[in-house]
PDB file of C-alpha atoms in Angstrom:
ATOM      1  CA  MET A   2      75.792 -28.449-103.800  1.00  0.00           C
ATOM      2  CA  THR A   3      77.133 -29.581-100.497  1.00  0.00           C
ATOM      3  CA  VAL A   4      75.837 -32.363 -98.311  1.00  0.00           C
ATOM      4  CA  LYS A   5      74.662 -29.914 -95.625  1.00  0.00           C
ATOM      5  CA  LEU A   6      72.602 -27.969 -98.172  1.00  0.00           C
ATOM      6  CA  CYS A   7      71.022 -31.168 -99.535  1.00  0.00           C
ATOM      7  CA  ILE A   8      70.122 -32.435 -96.061  1.00  0.00           C
ATOM      8  CA  CYS A   9      68.604 -29.102 -95.022  1.00  0.00           C
ATOM      9  CA  GLY A  10      66.720 -28.924 -98.319  1.00  0.00           C
ATOM     10  CA  GLY A  11      65.346 -32.422 -97.773  1.00  0.00           C
ATOM     11  CA  PHE A  12      64.155 -31.591 -94.275  1.00  0.00           C
ATOM     12  CA  CYS A  13      62.650 -28.324 -95.495  1.00  0.00           C
ATOM     13  CA  LEU A  14      60.729 -30.152 -98.216  1.00  0.00           C
ATOM     14  CA  LEU A  15      59.557 -32.781 -95.708  1.00  0.00           C
ATOM     15  CA  PHE A  16      58.308 -30.094 -93.304  1.00  0.00           C
ATOM     16  CA  VAL A  17      56.488 -28.251 -96.104  1.00  0.00           C
ATOM     17  CA  VAL A  18      54.743 -31.420 -97.338  1.00  0.00           C
ATOM     18  CA  MET A  19      53.726 -32.409 -93.791  1.00  0.00           C
ATOM     19  CA  GLY A  20      52.616 -28.826 -93.079  1.00  0.00           C
ATOM     20  CA  ILE A  21      50.356 -28.686 -96.125  1.00  0.00           C
ATOM     21  CA  PHE A  22      48.932 -32.101 -95.291  1.00  0.00           C
ATOM     22  CA  LEU A  23      48.188 -31.047 -91.710  1.00  0.00           C
ATOM     23  CA  LEU A  24      46.805 -27.627 -92.705  1.00  0.00           C
ATOM     24  CA  ALA A  25      44.223 -29.446 -94.791  1.00  0.00           C
ATOM     25  CA  GLY A  26      42.901 -30.889 -91.502  1.00  0.00           C
ATOM     26  CA  ARG A  27      44.147 -34.380 -92.199  1.00  0.00           C
ATOM     27  CA  GLY A  28      47.039 -36.265 -90.742  1.00  0.00           C
ATOM     28  CA  ALA A  29      46.079 -36.503 -87.093  1.00  0.00           C
ATOM     29  CA  TRP A  30      47.817 -39.889 -87.189  1.00  0.00           C
ATOM     30  CA  LEU A  31      51.094 -37.960 -87.571  1.00  0.00           C
ATOM     31  CA  ILE A  32      50.670 -36.296 -84.168  1.00  0.00           C
ATOM     32  CA  ALA A  33      52.248 -38.760 -81.747  1.00  0.00           C
ATOM     33  CA  GLY A  34      50.543 -37.710 -78.500  1.00  0.00           C
ATOM     34  CA  TYR A  35      47.137 -37.498 -80.142  1.00  0.00           C
ATOM     35  CA  ASN A  36      47.611 -40.714 -82.069  1.00  0.00           C
ATOM     36  CA  THR A  37      48.366 -42.769 -78.954  1.00  0.00           C
ATOM     37  CA  MET A  38      45.356 -41.568 -76.929  1.00  0.00           C
ATOM     38  CA  PRO A  39      42.417 -43.904 -76.403  1.00  0.00           C
ATOM     39  CA  LYS A  40      39.567 -43.236 -78.833  1.00  0.00           C
ATOM     40  CA  LYS A  41      37.277 -41.964 -76.073  1.00  0.00           C
ATOM     41  CA  GLU A  42      39.816 -39.316 -75.046  1.00  0.00           C
ATOM     42  CA  ARG A  43      40.508 -38.309 -78.674  1.00  0.00           C
ATOM     43  CA  GLU A  44      36.813 -37.484 -79.087  1.00  0.00           C
ATOM     44  CA  ARG A  45      37.264 -34.644 -76.573  1.00  0.00           C
ATOM     45  CA  TYR A  46      39.670 -32.792 -78.915  1.00  0.00           C
ATOM     46  CA  ASP A  47      39.007 -30.683 -81.989  1.00  0.00           C
ATOM     47  CA  GLU A  48      41.062 -32.708 -84.441  1.00  0.00           C
ATOM     48  CA  ARG A  49      40.890 -30.144 -87.251  1.00  0.00           C
ATOM     49  CA  ALA A  50      42.123 -27.274 -85.037  1.00  0.00           C
ATOM     50  CA  LEU A  51      44.953 -29.413 -83.689  1.00  0.00           C
ATOM     51  CA  CYS A  52      45.988 -30.452 -87.202  1.00  0.00           C
ATOM     52  CA  ARG A  53      45.945 -26.850 -88.425  1.00  0.00           C
ATOM     53  CA  PHE A  54      48.125 -25.723 -85.504  1.00  0.00           C
ATOM     54  CA  MET A  55      50.617 -28.498 -86.165  1.00  0.00           C
ATOM     55  CA  GLY A  56      50.597 -27.649 -89.878  1.00  0.00           C
ATOM     56  CA  LYS A  57      51.535 -24.051 -89.090  1.00  0.00           C
ATOM     57  CA  LEU A  58      54.253 -25.320 -86.782  1.00  0.00           C
ATOM     58  CA  MET A  59      55.644 -27.532 -89.577  1.00  0.00           C
ATOM     59  CA  LEU A  60      55.782 -24.561 -91.970  1.00  0.00           C
ATOM     60  CA  TYR A  61      57.546 -22.528 -89.272  1.00  0.00           C
ATOM     61  CA  CYS A  62      60.081 -25.344 -88.871  1.00  0.00           C
ATOM     62  CA  ALA A  63      60.572 -25.396 -92.650  1.00  0.00           C
ATOM     63  CA  ALA A  64      61.390 -21.678 -92.600  1.00  0.00           C
ATOM     64  CA  CYS A  65      63.893 -22.189 -89.782  1.00  0.00           C
ATOM     65  CA  VAL A  66      65.594 -25.045 -91.627  1.00  0.00           C
ATOM     66  CA  LEU A  67      65.690 -22.910 -94.777  1.00  0.00           C
ATOM     67  CA  LEU A  68      67.443 -20.211 -92.767  1.00  0.00           C
ATOM     68  CA  MET A  69      69.959 -22.804 -91.592  1.00  0.00           C
ATOM     69  CA  ALA A  70      70.525 -23.896 -95.200  1.00  0.00           C
ATOM     70  CA  ALA A  71      71.142 -20.285 -96.206  1.00  0.00           C
ATOM     71  CA  ASP A  72      74.238 -20.365 -93.995  1.00  0.00           C
ATOM     72  CA  GLU A  73      75.814 -22.682 -96.551  1.00  0.00           C
ATOM     73  CA  VAL A  74      75.135 -20.188 -99.357  1.00  0.00           C
ATOM     74  CA  TRP A  75      76.162 -17.108 -97.347  1.00  0.00           C
ATOM     75  CA  PRO A  76      78.642 -18.372 -94.733  1.00  0.00           C
ATOM     76  CA  GLY A  77      79.859 -16.367 -91.774  1.00  0.00           C
ATOM     77  CA  ARG A  78      76.657 -14.426 -91.164  1.00  0.00           C
ATOM     78  CA  GLY A  79      75.346 -16.514 -88.269  1.00  0.00           C
ATOM     79  CA  LEU A  80      72.350 -17.836 -90.185  1.00  0.00           C
ATOM     80  CA  TRP A  81      72.802 -21.384 -88.845  1.00  0.00           C
ATOM     81  CA  PHE A  82      72.745 -20.052 -85.282  1.00  0.00           C
ATOM     82  CA  ALA A  83      69.745 -17.817 -86.021  1.00  0.00           C
ATOM     83  CA  GLY A  84      67.770 -20.691 -87.579  1.00  0.00           C
ATOM     84  CA  THR A  85      68.592 -22.984 -84.673  1.00  0.00           C
ATOM     85  CA  ALA A  86      67.667 -20.340 -82.096  1.00  0.00           C
ATOM     86  CA  TRP A  87      64.338 -19.588 -83.809  1.00  0.00           C
ATOM     87  CA  LEU A  88      63.596 -23.307 -84.088  1.00  0.00           C
ATOM     88  CA  ILE A  89      64.152 -23.810 -80.345  1.00  0.00           C
ATOM     89  CA  ILE A  90      62.117 -20.709 -79.464  1.00  0.00           C
ATOM     90  CA  GLY A  91      59.263 -21.880 -81.711  1.00  0.00           C
ATOM     91  CA  ALA A  92      59.291 -25.380 -80.245  1.00  0.00           C
ATOM     92  CA  VAL A  93      59.151 -24.072 -76.675  1.00  0.00           C
ATOM     93  CA  PHE A  94      56.339 -21.669 -77.590  1.00  0.00           C
ATOM     94  CA  ALA A  95      54.381 -24.455 -79.336  1.00  0.00           C
ATOM     95  CA  VAL A  96      54.649 -26.798 -76.352  1.00  0.00           C
ATOM     96  CA  ILE A  97      53.499 -24.088 -73.944  1.00  0.00           C
ATOM     97  CA  TYR A  98      50.712 -22.883 -76.245  1.00  0.00           C
ATOM     98  CA  ALA A  99      49.360 -26.360 -76.976  1.00  0.00           C
ATOM     99  CA  ASN A 100      49.384 -27.522 -73.355  1.00  0.00           C
ATOM    100  CA  THR A 101      47.804 -24.518 -71.649  1.00  0.00           C
ATOM    101  CA  GLY A 102      44.309 -23.106 -71.762  1.00  0.00           C
ATOM    102  CA  GLY A 103      42.557 -26.151 -73.241  1.00  0.00           C
ATOM    103  CA  ARG A 104      42.737 -24.579 -76.695  1.00  0.00           C
ATOM    104  CA  PHE A 105      42.106 -27.770 -78.623  1.00  0.00           C
ATOM    105  CA  LEU A 106      39.297 -29.188 -76.497  1.00  0.00           C
ATOM    106  CA  LYS A 107      35.871 -29.277 -78.135  1.00  0.00           C
ATOM    107  CA  LYS A 108      33.511 -26.661 -76.815  1.00  0.00           C
TER     108      LYS A 108
END
């Protein structure tokens, strides 16, 4: 195994573990912007919904990193570029989705 494959595998495993933890509705302390808010402002947000969204995002990131790692197994097929492109697209989508429409505010 090469170093690149081990590093990508480690990041993939980290994203999967964090994703499962967040999907369970726990781990709001892992979300930097939410974690640094004053307690009064945090009470306005649906913590469980926010954690579940971030958990799905972590699993998406794990899939992208896995695609990047596959480039080491099957070189020359552009899998590193594809994984990087999908990771950037997903990150931009997540930022736009999370910051518009008040989706995570309590009703």
